[in-house]
Amino acid sequence: MNKNVIVKIQTEMKDGKWRYLLAAVDVVLLIVFALLFFKDTSNLIQYRFEESDFQAYTRDMGERCFGGTIYETFEAGLYDSLPDFFLRKGFYEYTVTWDGASDGSFLWPHVYIDGRYDTIEQAVSYMNEGLETSHHDNFWLNVDSAGISLRLYYSGTGAATIKSFEIWETPVQARFDFLSRLLVLLVLNICLLLYQRNKRQPIENGTRMVALSIIGMTFLACLPLLGPGAIEGHDFRFHLVRIEGIKDAWLSGQFPVRLNPDFYKGYGYANPIFYGEIFLYFPAFLRLIGVRLTTAYDCFVVAVNLATALVTYYSAKYIFKNRGIAGMVAFLYTLAPYRIIDIYQRSAVGEYTAMIFLPLVVVGMYKIYTDDTTKKAYRFCYLPLAIALTGIIQSHVLTGEMTGIFILAVCVLALIRTFQKPRFFALVKTVIVTLLINAWFLLPFLDFSQTQEIRVLRAKKWEYLQDGGLFWDQIIGLFPRYSYYPRSAGDVLRNEMPLCLGLGLVLGVLLCGAMLILKRKEETGTQRKMAWICLGLCILACFMTTVDFPWDRIMERIPNLAHVVYSIQFIWRFLAIASVFAVILCGFGVLFLEKRFGSAIGYVAAAVICILTLIGSVYFMEDTIQNTRVWVYNDLDEVDTMAAVSGAEYSIMNASWPVINEVDQPEVNGAEITAYEKEGSVLSFEVLDSAEGGTVTLPILAYKGYAIKDSDGLLNQSNVSQSEDARVMIVLPERYTGTITVFYKGMWYWRVGEAVSVLTLLGIVVLKVRSKRKENVKV
């Protein structure tokens, strides 16, 4: 580059004009990226081979090519059917069709490149008797200029002729490249902005250490994600179907998503009504642009780990006013054994997502009960708690129920402050704002709860929970080992799933307890009171996880409460609550120790607690990697969407499982239809004749909210009914002909809840911005 140009750029950078220069460069690069994307998507590769294209020949390396038809005179073994053709790196779909059958034989696209284990990823097409004689699938090709052929393994029995083979490139790789370029550009922009800020006002070493620590603890929490696939946990496939279902619902026109169209082999499932999914929109978006399903899930886990570290650091920093202790608390919570077990053993997406917000619940209550009520800023002290409760509601309603118990406990323990007018109104505002923000979710939730025969709400069954509780020694565990299922108390600890706080956190709790008991007379203050409350609630939460807490007696004595208590399902879920109190207590323990004996002793205590927690978590992660299975799924083609739901909690009461499992086409009575299609939650078909009227029973569960439209405008909602086995049934009038489309729309009054939520959020933002401007004017 010309020296004068370089000098000019440096001068502009010093003059502050670098922002304009950066913006100009960004615009140019964005245009280049867009042109590259257009180029890549307008030149997609496509091949089609007909029966006449399959020829017998012999390759140089001796592979046998059978020419498209194979029969029992051929030896069993591997054969090719085409001269190899070349493809570039990308995501491809293909369809292969054949006549005949050969039990034990199968076809697949084969790549002629050795030395890489991940060159191509695809399934095979079986040619057994009784199976369909066509197969549609997809695969990732991870290298450029790969020689591809259609390969057959012949079992030695039967005969078959390949009729056609079509393969085409999708725009997935182009989208991925485009987003990768955008991400690199974003990172470079952030780095340049930080560099310029550091030149004007050097970033403190403490801030740099915090950033590096958060990156480091996030990395440690993501160790099992560095392997070849996604770790299989208890609910792994359930959440994969949730993610894919959100994507397919978007493509069907649903937003926000109210009904997952992929569960139960396409019959649909109302889990989005009862189980918040807003945070799963991130991996669903990755799926929309073509990212592999299991990769999208792993990206979500990384995002959750990072968010957990950031939120915990913010919360601890506000409570302790100490960066070092805040960093320690964030480290302990991010790597808390129960949280790590939740992610990799249980795949409990809702629960480990809700755990992001538990530290914010603590800081929200802390602000309401300790902030100066005379300051104008106190008007907004309800926001952290409202945000935290919103995050929990949108992640895992059961965690919200458990959190509510402990919020109520704090209100009772601090009863005098609870009824101080400003603090009481702050609590009331928290409740109101939380309800308004979540109106878009809560209104359909309540609507379905009152008007639909949903299994989990109408069955009213409950079972005793105490037998599934923990023993006290389990809570301490230093080396939690991988074991797939929890056992009952009668099995003692034989092959028990690891469920613990961990020795590090237990020692931190004991340290804090000791510091509180051994306090000096002059030691008083808000932090000590908070520490006592956290200690009591931590012990209570641990007690509630054990076989000693009288859950069974509570359910027997209060039958009306039994169903609500049973919804908790596993009483050891309270370890999530215990974990957040435990890490806060570790922070208080180290803080009090430093004040009494000096920083050196505090550092040693913090190091011991962190190392013990790290040992437990890393040991569990390594044991899990060694003993569990990993999976790579591009989509749901290989996932059983029936088995993915274990309890069918949100299904309709009188749904017939044999019908769902066996019937995948409309059942027609008194009419004739053709051109049936189903894409996500949209179904369409053409009625050719219904002289005396008739019915068409569709392979979807009859949840409230399905709408109908037809080509002639003759049908309306009165033509949508429900069959005896809870399927959507279309009632046709006499002599009707036309094209009918059935789709999931939801109820019109749900839009009111959505409007309320949006207006509430906008109102909060406006009020906050105005308050900030007034403060700046006064300054």
PDB file of N, CA, C and O in Angstrom, residues 12-77:
ATOM      1  N   GLU A  12      -6.391   9.959  10.174  1.00  0.00           N
ATOM      2  CA  GLU A  12      -7.839   9.910  10.373  1.00  0.00           C
ATOM      3  C   GLU A  12      -8.202   9.118  11.620  1.00  0.00           C
ATOM      4  O   GLU A  12      -9.151   9.450  12.329  1.00  0.00           O
ATOM      5  N   MET A  13      -7.424   8.065  11.890  1.00  0.00           N
ATOM      6  CA  MET A  13      -7.673   7.272  13.089  1.00  0.00           C
ATOM      7  C   MET A  13      -7.453   8.126  14.339  1.00  0.00           C
ATOM      8  O   MET A  13      -8.213   8.063  15.297  1.00  0.00           O
ATOM      9  N   LYS A  14      -6.409   8.935  14.317  1.00  0.00           N
ATOM     10  CA  LYS A  14      -6.124   9.805  15.461  1.00  0.00           C
ATOM     11  C   LYS A  14      -7.178  10.888  15.606  1.00  0.00           C
ATOM     12  O   LYS A  14      -7.517  11.294  16.714  1.00  0.00           O
ATOM     13  N   ASP A  15      -7.722  11.367  14.502  1.00  0.00           N
ATOM     14  CA  ASP A  15      -8.714  12.441  14.530  1.00  0.00           C
ATOM     15  C   ASP A  15     -10.107  11.938  14.887  1.00  0.00           C
ATOM     16  O   ASP A  15     -11.049  12.732  14.957  1.00  0.00           O
ATOM     17  N   GLY A  16     -10.277  10.655  15.071  1.00  0.00           N
ATOM     18  CA  GLY A  16     -11.585  10.110  15.423  1.00  0.00           C
ATOM     19  C   GLY A  16     -12.453   9.806  14.222  1.00  0.00           C
ATOM     20  O   GLY A  16     -13.611   9.423  14.375  1.00  0.00           O
ATOM     21  N   LYS A  17     -11.888   9.985  13.021  1.00  0.00           N
ATOM     22  CA  LYS A  17     -12.674   9.685  11.821  1.00  0.00           C
ATOM     23  C   LYS A  17     -12.636   8.193  11.471  1.00  0.00           C
ATOM     24  O   LYS A  17     -13.216   7.775  10.473  1.00  0.00           O
ATOM     25  N   TRP A  18     -11.966   7.397  12.319  1.00  0.00           N
ATOM     26  CA  TRP A  18     -11.820   5.973  12.024  1.00  0.00           C
ATOM     27  C   TRP A  18     -13.172   5.266  11.999  1.00  0.00           C
ATOM     28  O   TRP A  18     -13.335   4.270  11.307  1.00  0.00           O
ATOM     29  N   ARG A  19     -14.137   5.810  12.753  1.00  0.00           N
ATOM     30  CA  ARG A  19     -15.468   5.173  12.757  1.00  0.00           C
ATOM     31  C   ARG A  19     -16.095   5.214  11.368  1.00  0.00           C
ATOM     32  O   ARG A  19     -16.709   4.249  10.916  1.00  0.00           O
ATOM     33  N   TYR A  20     -15.957   6.368  10.705  1.00  0.00           N
ATOM     34  CA  TYR A  20     -16.503   6.497   9.350  1.00  0.00           C
ATOM     35  C   TYR A  20     -15.766   5.569   8.386  1.00  0.00           C
ATOM     36  O   TYR A  20     -16.383   4.947   7.500  1.00  0.00           O
ATOM     37  N   LEU A  21     -14.450   5.483   8.556  1.00  0.00           N
ATOM     38  CA  LEU A  21     -13.659   4.609   7.706  1.00  0.00           C
ATOM     39  C   LEU A  21     -14.061   3.145   7.930  1.00  0.00           C
ATOM     40  O   LEU A  21     -14.230   2.373   6.965  1.00  0.00           O
ATOM     41  N   LEU A  22     -14.239   2.786   9.188  1.00  0.00           N
ATOM     42  CA  LEU A  22     -14.642   1.419   9.517  1.00  0.00           C
ATOM     43  C   LEU A  22     -16.015   1.111   8.932  1.00  0.00           C
ATOM     44  O   LEU A  22     -16.232   0.017   8.368  1.00  0.00           O
ATOM     45  N   ALA A  23     -16.931   2.057   9.056  1.00  0.00           N
ATOM     46  CA  ALA A  23     -18.281   1.848   8.517  1.00  0.00           C
ATOM     47  C   ALA A  23     -18.229   1.667   7.005  1.00  0.00           C
ATOM     48  O   ALA A  23     -18.927   0.807   6.442  1.00  0.00           O
ATOM     49  N   ALA A  24     -17.391   2.456   6.339  1.00  0.00           N
ATOM     50  CA  ALA A  24     -17.272   2.348   4.877  1.00  0.00           C
ATOM     51  C   ALA A  24     -16.711   0.984   4.473  1.00  0.00           C
ATOM     52  O   ALA A  24     -17.207   0.338   3.536  1.00  0.00           O
ATOM     53  N   VAL A  25     -15.681   0.538   5.193  1.00  0.00           N
ATOM     54  CA  VAL A  25     -15.098  -0.778   4.906  1.00  0.00           C
ATOM     55  C   VAL A  25     -16.130  -1.878   5.148  1.00  0.00           C
ATOM     56  O   VAL A  25     -16.256  -2.827   4.350  1.00  0.00           O
ATOM     57  N   ASP A  26     -16.892  -1.742   6.238  1.00  0.00           N
ATOM     58  CA  ASP A  26     -17.925  -2.741   6.543  1.00  0.00           C
ATOM     59  C   ASP A  26     -18.970  -2.820   5.431  1.00  0.00           C
ATOM     60  O   ASP A  26     -19.387  -3.912   5.031  1.00  0.00           O
ATOM     61  N   VAL A  27     -19.386  -1.666   4.931  1.00  0.00           N
ATOM     62  CA  VAL A  27     -20.383  -1.640   3.865  1.00  0.00           C
ATOM     63  C   VAL A  27     -19.852  -2.331   2.616  1.00  0.00           C
ATOM     64  O   VAL A  27     -20.542  -3.147   1.983  1.00  0.00           O
ATOM     65  N   VAL A  28     -18.601  -2.031   2.266  1.00  0.00           N
ATOM     66  CA  VAL A  28     -18.001  -2.658   1.083  1.00  0.00           C
ATOM     67  C   VAL A  28     -17.937  -4.173   1.257  1.00  0.00           C
ATOM     68  O   VAL A  28     -18.286  -4.952   0.356  1.00  0.00           O
ATOM     69  N   LEU A  29     -17.488  -4.609   2.433  1.00  0.00           N
ATOM     70  CA  LEU A  29     -17.377  -6.045   2.685  1.00  0.00           C
ATOM     71  C   LEU A  29     -18.745  -6.716   2.681  1.00  0.00           C
ATOM     72  O   LEU A  29     -18.895  -7.843   2.177  1.00  0.00           O
ATOM     73  N   LEU A  30     -19.762  -6.051   3.226  1.00  0.00           N
ATOM     74  CA  LEU A  30     -21.110  -6.624   3.220  1.00  0.00           C
ATOM     75  C   LEU A  30     -21.620  -6.796   1.791  1.00  0.00           C
ATOM     76  O   LEU A  30     -22.272  -7.801   1.476  1.00  0.00           O
ATOM     77  N   ILE A  31     -21.301  -5.827   0.922  1.00  0.00           N
ATOM     78  CA  ILE A  31     -21.699  -5.947  -0.482  1.00  0.00           C
ATOM     79  C   ILE A  31     -20.983  -7.127  -1.137  1.00  0.00           C
ATOM     80  O   ILE A  31     -21.593  -7.917  -1.880  1.00  0.00           O
ATOM     81  N   VAL A  32     -19.689  -7.270  -0.828  1.00  0.00           N
ATOM     82  CA  VAL A  32     -18.926  -8.388  -1.372  1.00  0.00           C
ATOM     83  C   VAL A  32     -19.501  -9.713  -0.885  1.00  0.00           C
ATOM     84  O   VAL A  32     -19.671 -10.667  -1.661  1.00  0.00           O
ATOM     85  N   PHE A  33     -19.810  -9.784   0.407  1.00  0.00           N
ATOM     86  CA  PHE A  33     -20.389 -11.015   0.968  1.00  0.00           C
ATOM     87  C   PHE A  33     -21.711 -11.345   0.290  1.00  0.00           C
ATOM     88  O   PHE A  33     -21.998 -12.516  -0.022  1.00  0.00           O
ATOM     89  N   ALA A  34     -22.531 -10.318   0.078  1.00  0.00           N
ATOM     90  CA  ALA A  34     -23.831 -10.538  -0.567  1.00  0.00           C
ATOM     91  C   ALA A  34     -23.653 -11.045  -1.995  1.00  0.00           C
ATOM     92  O   ALA A  34     -24.375 -11.948  -2.450  1.00  0.00           O
ATOM     93  N   LEU A  35     -22.680 -10.469  -2.725  1.00  0.00           N
ATOM     94  CA  LEU A  35     -22.433 -10.912  -4.101  1.00  0.00           C
ATOM     95  C   LEU A  35     -21.936 -12.356  -4.135  1.00  0.00           C
ATOM     96  O   LEU A  35     -22.343 -13.148  -4.999  1.00  0.00           O
ATOM     97  N   LEU A  36     -21.060 -12.716  -3.189  1.00  0.00           N
ATOM     98  CA  LEU A  36     -20.578 -14.089  -3.116  1.00  0.00           C
ATOM     99  C   LEU A  36     -21.712 -15.057  -2.798  1.00  0.00           C
ATOM    100  O   LEU A  36     -21.784 -16.154  -3.356  1.00  0.00           O
ATOM    101  N   PHE A  37     -22.599 -14.628  -1.914  1.00  0.00           N
ATOM    102  CA  PHE A  37     -23.748 -15.463  -1.574  1.00  0.00           C
ATOM    103  C   PHE A  37     -24.645 -15.658  -2.796  1.00  0.00           C
ATOM    104  O   PHE A  37     -25.105 -16.777  -3.079  1.00  0.00           O
ATOM    105  N   PHE A  38     -24.884 -14.580  -3.520  1.00  0.00           N
ATOM    106  CA  PHE A  38     -25.712 -14.669  -4.737  1.00  0.00           C
ATOM    107  C   PHE A  38     -25.054 -15.582  -5.766  1.00  0.00           C
ATOM    108  O   PHE A  38     -25.719 -16.408  -6.403  1.00  0.00           O
ATOM    109  N   LYS A  39     -23.745 -15.454  -5.894  1.00  0.00           N
ATOM    110  CA  LYS A  39     -23.014 -16.300  -6.856  1.00  0.00           C
ATOM    111  C   LYS A  39     -23.135 -17.775  -6.470  1.00  0.00           C
ATOM    112  O   LYS A  39     -23.401 -18.637  -7.314  1.00  0.00           O
ATOM    113  N   ASP A  40     -22.943 -18.066  -5.192  1.00  0.00           N
ATOM    114  CA  ASP A  40     -22.980 -19.458  -4.737  1.00  0.00           C
ATOM    115  C   ASP A  40     -24.370 -20.075  -4.882  1.00  0.00           C
ATOM    116  O   ASP A  40     -24.508 -21.255  -5.238  1.00  0.00           O
ATOM    117  N   THR A  41     -25.408 -19.292  -4.594  1.00  0.00           N
ATOM    118  CA  THR A  41     -26.771 -19.849  -4.636  1.00  0.00           C
ATOM    119  C   THR A  41     -27.355 -19.890  -6.041  1.00  0.00           C
ATOM    120  O   THR A  41     -28.348 -20.579  -6.271  1.00  0.00           O
ATOM    121  N   SER A  42     -26.758 -19.175  -6.970  1.00  0.00           N
ATOM    122  CA  SER A  42     -27.278 -19.190  -8.349  1.00  0.00           C
ATOM    123  C   SER A  42     -26.579 -20.221  -9.223  1.00  0.00           C
ATOM    124  O   SER A  42     -26.922 -20.384 -10.389  1.00  0.00           O
ATOM    125  N   ASN A  43     -25.579 -20.923  -8.664  1.00  0.00           N
ATOM    126  CA  ASN A  43     -24.853 -21.937  -9.430  1.00  0.00           C
ATOM    127  C   ASN A  43     -24.826 -23.267  -8.672  1.00  0.00           C
ATOM    128  O   ASN A  43     -23.774 -23.885  -8.514  1.00  0.00           O
ATOM    129  N   LEU A  44     -25.978 -23.682  -8.202  1.00  0.00           N
ATOM    130  CA  LEU A  44     -26.054 -24.919  -7.444  1.00  0.00           C
ATOM    131  C   LEU A  44     -25.970 -26.122  -8.383  1.00  0.00           C
ATOM    132  O   LEU A  44     -26.562 -26.137  -9.463  1.00  0.00           O
ATOM    133  N   ILE A  45     -25.262 -27.128  -7.943  1.00  0.00           N
ATOM    134  CA  ILE A  45     -25.024 -28.329  -8.767  1.00  0.00           C
ATOM    135  C   ILE A  45     -26.243 -29.245  -8.726  1.00  0.00           C
ATOM    136  O   ILE A  45     -26.889 -29.403  -7.684  1.00  0.00           O
ATOM    137  N   GLN A  46     -26.556 -29.864  -9.858  1.00  0.00           N
ATOM    138  CA  GLN A  46     -27.637 -30.843  -9.914  1.00  0.00           C
ATOM    139  C   GLN A  46     -27.315 -31.894 -10.981  1.00  0.00           C
ATOM    140  O   GLN A  46     -26.916 -31.577 -12.090  1.00  0.00           O
ATOM    141  N   TYR A  47     -27.459 -33.173 -10.605  1.00  0.00           N
ATOM    142  CA  TYR A  47     -27.275 -34.287 -11.538  1.00  0.00           C
ATOM    143  C   TYR A  47     -28.513 -35.178 -11.491  1.00  0.00           C
ATOM    144  O   TYR A  47     -29.108 -35.383 -10.425  1.00  0.00           O
ATOM    145  N   ARG A  48     -28.860 -35.732 -12.645  1.00  0.00           N
ATOM    146  CA  ARG A  48     -29.926 -36.726 -12.697  1.00  0.00           C
ATOM    147  C   ARG A  48     -29.490 -37.859 -13.631  1.00  0.00           C
ATOM    148  O   ARG A  48     -29.096 -37.616 -14.779  1.00  0.00           O
ATOM    149  N   PHE A  49     -29.556 -39.072 -13.115  1.00  0.00           N
ATOM    150  CA  PHE A  49     -29.161 -40.250 -13.890  1.00  0.00           C
ATOM    151  C   PHE A  49     -30.379 -41.156 -14.052  1.00  0.00           C
ATOM    152  O   PHE A  49     -31.053 -41.495 -13.062  1.00  0.00           O
ATOM    153  N   GLU A  50     -30.660 -41.532 -15.295  1.00  0.00           N
ATOM    154  CA  GLU A  50     -31.763 -42.444 -15.596  1.00  0.00           C
ATOM    155  C   GLU A  50     -31.214 -43.869 -15.747  1.00  0.00           C
ATOM    156  O   GLU A  50     -30.003 -44.095 -15.714  1.00  0.00           O
ATOM    157  N   GLU A  51     -32.105 -44.817 -15.967  1.00  0.00           N
ATOM    158  CA  GLU A  51     -31.715 -46.223 -16.052  1.00  0.00           C
ATOM    159  C   GLU A  51     -30.657 -46.460 -17.122  1.00  0.00           C
ATOM    160  O   GLU A  51     -29.732 -47.258 -16.940  1.00  0.00           O
ATOM    161  N   SER A  52     -30.755 -45.727 -18.218  1.00  0.00           N
ATOM    162  CA  SER A  52     -29.808 -45.932 -19.326  1.00  0.00           C
ATOM    163  C   SER A  52     -28.403 -45.420 -19.004  1.00  0.00           C
ATOM    164  O   SER A  52     -27.442 -45.751 -19.708  1.00  0.00           O
ATOM    165  N   ASP A  53     -28.260 -44.598 -17.967  1.00  0.00           N
ATOM    166  CA  ASP A  53     -26.955 -44.043 -17.615  1.00  0.00           C
ATOM    167  C   ASP A  53     -26.107 -45.003 -16.774  1.00  0.00           C
ATOM    168  O   ASP A  53     -24.912 -44.763 -16.579  1.00  0.00           O
ATOM    169  N   PHE A  54     -26.722 -46.055 -16.243  1.00  0.00           N
ATOM    170  CA  PHE A  54     -25.985 -46.996 -15.399  1.00  0.00           C
ATOM    171  C   PHE A  54     -25.341 -48.059 -16.285  1.00  0.00           C
ATOM    172  O   PHE A  54     -26.031 -48.811 -16.973  1.00  0.00           O
ATOM    173  N   GLN A  55     -24.022 -48.079 -16.322  1.00  0.00           N
ATOM    174  CA  GLN A  55     -23.300 -48.972 -17.225  1.00  0.00           C
ATOM    175  C   GLN A  55     -22.293 -49.820 -16.448  1.00  0.00           C
ATOM    176  O   GLN A  55     -21.708 -49.355 -15.460  1.00  0.00           O
ATOM    177  N   ALA A  56     -22.116 -51.049 -16.924  1.00  0.00           N
ATOM    178  CA  ALA A  56     -21.125 -51.924 -16.298  1.00  0.00           C
ATOM    179  C   ALA A  56     -19.730 -51.546 -16.774  1.00  0.00           C
ATOM    180  O   ALA A  56     -19.513 -51.300 -17.955  1.00  0.00           O
ATOM    181  N   TYR A  57     -18.787 -51.472 -15.859  1.00  0.00           N
ATOM    182  CA  TYR A  57     -17.400 -51.197 -16.225  1.00  0.00           C
ATOM    183  C   TYR A  57     -16.529 -51.596 -15.036  1.00  0.00           C
ATOM    184  O   TYR A  57     -17.020 -51.931 -13.963  1.00  0.00           O
ATOM    185  N   THR A  58     -15.228 -51.563 -15.236  1.00  0.00           N
ATOM    186  CA  THR A  58     -14.291 -51.904 -14.165  1.00  0.00           C
ATOM    187  C   THR A  58     -13.371 -50.719 -13.923  1.00  0.00           C
ATOM    188  O   THR A  58     -12.775 -50.176 -14.855  1.00  0.00           O
ATOM    189  N   ARG A  59     -13.289 -50.301 -12.642  1.00  0.00           N
ATOM    190  CA  ARG A  59     -12.412 -49.189 -12.302  1.00  0.00           C
ATOM    191  C   ARG A  59     -10.964 -49.669 -12.241  1.00  0.00           C
ATOM    192  O   ARG A  59     -10.680 -50.865 -12.139  1.00  0.00           O
ATOM    193  N   ASP A  60     -10.034 -48.724 -12.299  1.00  0.00           N
ATOM    194  CA  ASP A  60      -8.608 -49.053 -12.252  1.00  0.00           C
ATOM    195  C   ASP A  60      -8.243 -49.813 -10.985  1.00  0.00           C
ATOM    196  O   ASP A  60      -7.373 -50.675 -10.989  1.00  0.00           O
ATOM    197  N   MET A  61      -8.915 -49.470  -9.875  1.00  0.00           N
ATOM    198  CA  MET A  61      -8.572 -50.095  -8.603  1.00  0.00           C
ATOM    199  C   MET A  61      -9.331 -51.400  -8.388  1.00  0.00           C
ATOM    200  O   MET A  61      -9.297 -51.990  -7.326  1.00  0.00           O
ATOM    201  N   GLY A  62     -10.073 -51.857  -9.409  1.00  0.00           N
ATOM    202  CA  GLY A  62     -10.693 -53.162  -9.338  1.00  0.00           C
ATOM    203  C   GLY A  62     -12.101 -53.187  -8.798  1.00  0.00           C
ATOM    204  O   GLY A  62     -12.687 -54.260  -8.659  1.00  0.00           O
ATOM    205  N   GLU A  63     -12.705 -52.000  -8.491  1.00  0.00           N
ATOM    206  CA  GLU A  63     -14.078 -52.019  -8.027  1.00  0.00           C
ATOM    207  C   GLU A  63     -14.994 -52.520  -9.134  1.00  0.00           C
ATOM    208  O   GLU A  63     -14.809 -52.205 -10.301  1.00  0.00           O
ATOM    209  N   ARG A  64     -15.981 -53.305  -8.749  1.00  0.00           N
ATOM    210  CA  ARG A  64     -16.906 -53.875  -9.728  1.00  0.00           C
ATOM    211  C   ARG A  64     -18.083 -52.938  -9.932  1.00  0.00           C
ATOM    212  O   ARG A  64     -18.662 -52.454  -8.961  1.00  0.00           O
ATOM    213  N   CYS A  65     -18.476 -52.695 -11.163  1.00  0.00           N
ATOM    214  CA  CYS A  65     -19.601 -51.819 -11.482  1.00  0.00           C
ATOM    215  C   CYS A  65     -20.643 -52.639 -12.222  1.00  0.00           C
ATOM    216  O   CYS A  65     -20.367 -53.155 -13.313  1.00  0.00           O
ATOM    217  N   PHE A  66     -21.820 -52.780 -11.632  1.00  0.00           N
ATOM    218  CA  PHE A  66     -22.770 -53.789 -12.116  1.00  0.00           C
ATOM    219  C   PHE A  66     -23.736 -53.274 -13.160  1.00  0.00           C
ATOM    220  O   PHE A  66     -24.553 -54.040 -13.682  1.00  0.00           O
ATOM    221  N   GLY A  67     -23.702 -51.993 -13.490  1.00  0.00           N
ATOM    222  CA  GLY A  67     -24.508 -51.490 -14.588  1.00  0.00           C
ATOM    223  C   GLY A  67     -25.960 -51.227 -14.280  1.00  0.00           C
ATOM    224  O   GLY A  67     -26.760 -51.047 -15.199  1.00  0.00           O
ATOM    225  N   GLY A  68     -26.355 -51.240 -13.028  1.00  0.00           N
ATOM    226  CA  GLY A  68     -27.712 -50.835 -12.669  1.00  0.00           C
ATOM    227  C   GLY A  68     -28.657 -51.969 -12.361  1.00  0.00           C
ATOM    228  O   GLY A  68     -29.655 -51.767 -11.688  1.00  0.00           O
ATOM    229  N   THR A  69     -28.390 -53.172 -12.856  1.00  0.00           N
ATOM    230  CA  THR A  69     -29.241 -54.332 -12.567  1.00  0.00           C
ATOM    231  C   THR A  69     -28.393 -55.432 -11.949  1.00  0.00           C
ATOM    232  O   THR A  69     -27.309 -55.747 -12.452  1.00  0.00           O
ATOM    233  N   ILE A  70     -28.897 -56.011 -10.875  1.00  0.00           N
ATOM    234  CA  ILE A  70     -28.144 -57.056 -10.185  1.00  0.00           C
ATOM    235  C   ILE A  70     -29.079 -58.201  -9.832  1.00  0.00           C
ATOM    236  O   ILE A  70     -30.264 -57.978  -9.535  1.00  0.00           O
ATOM    237  N   TYR A  71     -28.566 -59.432  -9.925  1.00  0.00           N
ATOM    238  CA  TYR A  71     -29.395 -60.594  -9.630  1.00  0.00           C
ATOM    239  C   TYR A  71     -28.478 -61.672  -9.057  1.00  0.00           C
ATOM    240  O   TYR A  71     -27.265 -61.468  -8.866  1.00  0.00           O
ATOM    241  N   GLU A  72     -29.031 -62.859  -8.821  1.00  0.00           N
ATOM    242  CA  GLU A  72     -28.349 -63.835  -7.987  1.00  0.00           C
ATOM    243  C   GLU A  72     -27.125 -64.473  -8.629  1.00  0.00           C
ATOM    244  O   GLU A  72     -26.399 -65.222  -7.969  1.00  0.00           O
ATOM    245  N   THR A  73     -26.887 -64.220  -9.903  1.00  0.00           N
ATOM    246  CA  THR A  73     -25.637 -64.724 -10.488  1.00  0.00           C
ATOM    247  C   THR A  73     -24.433 -63.887 -10.037  1.00  0.00           C
ATOM    248  O   THR A  73     -23.289 -64.306 -10.206  1.00  0.00           O
ATOM    249  N   PHE A  74     -24.702 -62.708  -9.487  1.00  0.00           N
ATOM    250  CA  PHE A  74     -23.631 -61.853  -8.973  1.00  0.00           C
ATOM    251  C   PHE A  74     -23.202 -62.360  -7.591  1.00  0.00           C
ATOM    252  O   PHE A  74     -24.008 -62.878  -6.819  1.00  0.00           O
ATOM    253  N   GLU A  75     -21.920 -62.204  -7.320  1.00  0.00           N
ATOM    254  CA  GLU A  75     -21.428 -62.549  -5.989  1.00  0.00           C
ATOM    255  C   GLU A  75     -21.860 -61.477  -4.974  1.00  0.00           C
ATOM    256  O   GLU A  75     -22.045 -60.318  -5.326  1.00  0.00           O
ATOM    257  N   ALA A  76     -21.992 -61.878  -3.736  1.00  0.00           N
ATOM    258  CA  ALA A  76     -22.250 -60.901  -2.674  1.00  0.00           C
ATOM    259  C   ALA A  76     -21.037 -59.994  -2.517  1.00  0.00           C
ATOM    260  O   ALA A  76     -19.892 -60.428  -2.654  1.00  0.00           O
ATOM    261  N   GLY A  77     -21.267 -58.728  -2.264  1.00  0.00           N
ATOM    262  CA  GLY A  77     -20.159 -57.797  -2.077  1.00  0.00           C
ATOM    263  C   GLY A  77     -20.510 -56.398  -2.512  1.00  0.00           C
ATOM    264  O   GLY A  77     -21.683 -56.047  -2.701  1.00  0.00           O
TER     265      GLY A  77
END
